[in-house]
Tab-separated table of C-alpha atoms and ligand atoms in Angstrom:
chain	number	residue	atom	x	y	z
H	133	MET	CA	24.366	-10.352	-3.404
H	134	ASN	CA	24.191	-11.235	-7.074
H	135	ALA	CA	22.869	-7.976	-8.504
H	136	SER	CA	22.254	-9.570	-11.900
H	137	VAL	CA	19.403	-11.786	-10.682
H	138	PRO	CA	16.372	-10.617	-12.717
H	139	PHE	CA	13.879	-10.813	-9.841
H	140	ARG	CA	13.527	-8.933	-6.573
H	141	VAL	CA	10.960	-9.452	-3.832
H	142	GLY	CA	9.821	-6.690	-1.475
H	143	PHE	CA	7.721	-6.621	1.673
H	144	GLY	CA	5.864	-3.676	3.167
H	145	THR	CA	3.581	-3.246	6.147
H	146	ASP	CA	1.631	-0.339	7.527
H	147	ARG	CA	-0.730	0.349	10.393
H	148	HIS	CA	-2.913	3.355	11.036
H	149	ARG	CA	-5.059	4.265	13.981
H	150	LEU	CA	-8.800	4.596	13.293
H	151	GLY	CA	-11.006	7.384	14.559
H	152	ASN	CA	-14.460	8.736	13.878
H	153	GLY	CA	-15.056	9.670	10.270
H	154	VAL	CA	-17.199	9.280	7.203
H	155	ALA	CA	-14.834	7.420	4.858
H	156	LEU	CA	-11.835	5.111	5.083
H	157	GLN	CA	-9.148	5.811	2.501
H	158	LEU	CA	-7.749	2.491	1.277
H	159	GLY	CA	-5.945	1.694	-1.950
H	160	GLY	CA	-6.825	5.071	-3.367
H	161	VAL	CA	-10.537	4.513	-2.788
H	162	ALA	CA	-12.661	6.369	-0.246
H	163	ILE	CA	-14.844	3.685	1.346
H	164	PRO	CA	-17.954	4.995	3.095
H	165	ALA	CA	-17.597	4.122	6.778
H	166	ASP	CA	-18.125	5.449	10.271
H	167	VAL	CA	-14.354	5.439	10.772
H	168	ALA	CA	-11.377	7.132	9.129
H	169	ALA	CA	-7.672	6.362	9.340
H	170	ILE	CA	-5.604	8.916	11.209
H	171	GLY	CA	-2.242	10.042	9.889
H	172	HIS	CA	-0.123	12.901	8.642
H	173	SER	CA	-0.958	12.247	4.984
H	174	ASP	CA	-4.317	10.862	3.841
H	175	ALA	CA	-3.405	7.801	5.975
H	176	ASP	CA	-3.952	5.245	3.203
H	177	ALA	CA	-2.364	2.181	4.819
H	178	LEU	CA	-2.676	0.012	1.704
H	179	LEU	CA	-0.905	2.513	-0.546
H	180	HIS	CA	1.780	2.970	2.110
H	181	ALA	CA	2.386	-0.777	2.404
H	182	ILE	CA	2.571	-1.187	-1.373
H	183	THR	CA	4.953	1.761	-1.622
H	184	ASP	CA	7.223	0.188	0.998
H	185	ALA	CA	7.087	-3.205	-0.735
H	186	LEU	CA	8.243	-1.610	-4.001
H	187	LEU	CA	11.006	0.356	-2.296
H	188	GLY	CA	12.049	-2.634	-0.213
H	189	ALA	CA	12.411	-4.819	-3.284
H	190	LEU	CA	15.298	-2.615	-4.378
H	191	ALA	CA	16.564	-2.016	-0.833
H	192	LEU	CA	15.766	1.695	-1.166
H	193	PRO	CA	15.002	3.967	1.818
H	194	ASP	CA	11.428	3.473	3.001
H	195	ILE	CA	8.405	5.737	2.622
H	196	GLY	CA	9.054	7.427	5.967
H	197	GLN	CA	12.516	8.448	4.798
H	198	MET	CA	11.295	9.554	1.363
H	199	PHE	CA	8.344	11.524	2.705
H	200	SER	CA	8.880	12.741	6.254
H	201	ASP	CA	5.839	13.175	8.483
H	202	GLN	CA	7.674	16.215	9.837
H	203	ASP	CA	7.388	17.912	6.446
H	204	PRO	CA	4.342	20.205	6.251
H	205	ALA	CA	4.251	19.548	2.480
H	206	ASN	CA	3.159	15.969	3.218
H	207	ARG	CA	0.264	16.964	5.489
H	208	GLY	CA	-2.999	15.581	4.142
H	209	ARG	CA	-1.182	14.536	0.993
H	210	ASP	CA	-2.685	12.063	-1.471
H	211	SER	CA	-0.730	8.843	-0.885
H	212	ALA	CA	-1.033	8.017	-4.586
H	213	GLU	CA	1.696	10.631	-4.993
H	214	PHE	CA	3.985	8.660	-2.660
H	215	LEU	CA	3.298	5.491	-4.612
H	216	SER	CA	3.943	7.196	-7.950
H	217	ALA	CA	7.235	8.646	-6.769
H	218	ALA	CA	8.427	5.250	-5.526
H	219	TYR	CA	7.232	3.513	-8.690
H	220	ASP	CA	9.034	6.082	-10.842
H	221	LYS	CA	12.294	5.155	-9.081
H	222	ILE	CA	11.652	1.453	-9.691
H	223	ARG	CA	10.921	1.954	-13.379
H	224	ALA	CA	13.789	4.391	-13.890
H	225	ASP	CA	16.102	1.674	-12.582
H	226	GLY	CA	14.736	-0.784	-15.175
H	227	TRP	CA	12.281	-2.809	-13.073
H	228	ALA	CA	8.610	-3.689	-13.530
H	229	ILE	CA	5.986	-5.282	-11.281
H	230	ALA	CA	5.314	-8.995	-11.813
H	231	ASN	CA	2.653	-9.066	-9.105
H	232	LEU	CA	1.565	-7.728	-5.743
H	233	ASP	CA	-0.199	-9.615	-2.981
H	234	ALA	CA	-1.692	-7.713	-0.073
H	235	VAL	CA	-3.709	-8.540	3.031
H	236	VAL	CA	-5.750	-5.893	4.844
H	237	HIS	CA	-6.620	-6.569	8.480
H	238	LEU	CA	-9.665	-4.532	9.439
H	239	GLN	CA	-12.603	-5.254	11.708
H	240	ARG	CA	-14.997	-2.871	10.006
H	241	PRO	CA	-16.224	-1.780	7.540
H	242	LYS	CA	-16.426	-5.043	5.628
H	243	LEU	CA	-14.160	-4.744	2.622
H	244	ALA	CA	-15.489	-7.588	0.489
H	245	PRO	CA	-17.883	-5.342	-1.482
H	246	HIS	CA	-15.011	-2.929	-2.225
H	247	LEU	CA	-12.096	-5.228	-3.068
H	248	GLU	CA	-12.714	-5.207	-6.806
H	249	ALA	CA	-12.932	-1.411	-6.957
H	250	ILE	CA	-9.685	-1.160	-5.000
H	251	ARG	CA	-7.938	-3.629	-7.330
H	252	GLN	CA	-9.101	-1.642	-10.348
H	253	ARG	CA	-7.868	1.590	-8.790
H	254	LEU	CA	-4.483	0.077	-7.927
H	255	ALA	CA	-4.159	-1.360	-11.438
H	256	GLY	CA	-4.834	2.097	-12.826
H	257	LEU	CA	-2.318	3.796	-10.550
H	258	LEU	CA	0.381	1.257	-11.426
H	259	ALA	CA	-0.538	0.721	-15.100
H	260	ILE	CA	-0.725	-3.065	-14.583
H	261	GLU	CA	-3.564	-5.576	-14.905
H	262	PRO	CA	-5.906	-6.297	-11.966
H	263	GLN	CA	-4.865	-9.950	-12.354
H	264	GLN	CA	-1.422	-8.908	-11.120
H	265	ILE	CA	-2.875	-7.727	-7.815
H	266	GLY	CA	-3.912	-10.091	-5.054
H	267	LEU	CA	-6.017	-8.427	-2.368
H	268	LYS	CA	-7.555	-10.087	0.657
H	269	ALA	CA	-9.360	-8.762	3.705
H	270	LYS	CA	-9.369	-10.344	7.147
H	271	THR	CA	-10.980	-9.234	10.390
H	272	GLY	CA	-9.171	-9.177	13.698
H	273	GLU	CA	-11.556	-11.775	15.169
H	274	GLY	CA	-12.442	-9.252	17.856
H	275	LEU	CA	-8.924	-9.419	19.275
H	276	ASP	CA	-6.182	-6.787	19.719
H	277	ALA	CA	-6.236	-3.300	18.154
H	278	VAL	CA	-7.517	-4.448	14.760
H	279	GLY	CA	-10.203	-6.623	16.263
H	280	LEU	CA	-11.324	-3.832	18.579
H	281	GLY	CA	-11.771	-1.560	15.569
H	282	GLN	CA	-8.936	0.739	16.590
H	283	ALA	CA	-6.534	0.104	13.709
H	284	VAL	CA	-6.124	-0.972	10.108
H	285	ASP	CA	-3.113	-3.146	9.359
H	286	VAL	CA	-1.775	-4.031	5.919
H	287	HIS	CA	0.888	-6.464	4.717
H	288	CYS	CA	2.054	-6.548	1.106
H	289	VAL	CA	4.627	-8.432	-0.944
H	290	ALA	CA	5.751	-7.354	-4.390
H	291	LEU	CA	7.732	-9.226	-7.014
H	292	LEU	CA	9.713	-7.132	-9.477
H	293	TYR	CA	11.362	-8.350	-12.670
H	294	ARG	CA	14.081	-6.709	-14.688
H	295	ASN	CA	12.497	-5.038	-17.656
H	296	THR	CA	15.515	-3.637	-19.479
D	242	MG	MG1	1.274	4.914	6.826
């Protein structure tokens, strides 16, 4: 590997089971819904996928290794804290985000009315412009776990550039 190349790409995915609830936590936004994601932390699949994309870009250990689901300290934890910790590592090593592009697979609730609020929230968490964040939502077309409303699935790529 040529470590002097000034760009790095990362890829992160996450899936969480859905259960009964009153809000779905996604991208740091609580979306009113009749479902909630189930997990050890606040189960924010979008923040987890972004965190893994950032870590993966620098070939760092993934979110599960950084923040064990066996650790009681991570129970119910705000996933924005995971993202911030990963981002701090990236920046401390001299890297910045060029852009992110994420796809959320979710049967319901419909995300279209919430995408802009999520982008704004992500931009705030990462101190970048909303124009640097691509965010799309797709349904599961009634097929498999996503389509049956049993899961939320997120894929995210991140491009980093050397900043120092
Ligand atoms: Mg997760």
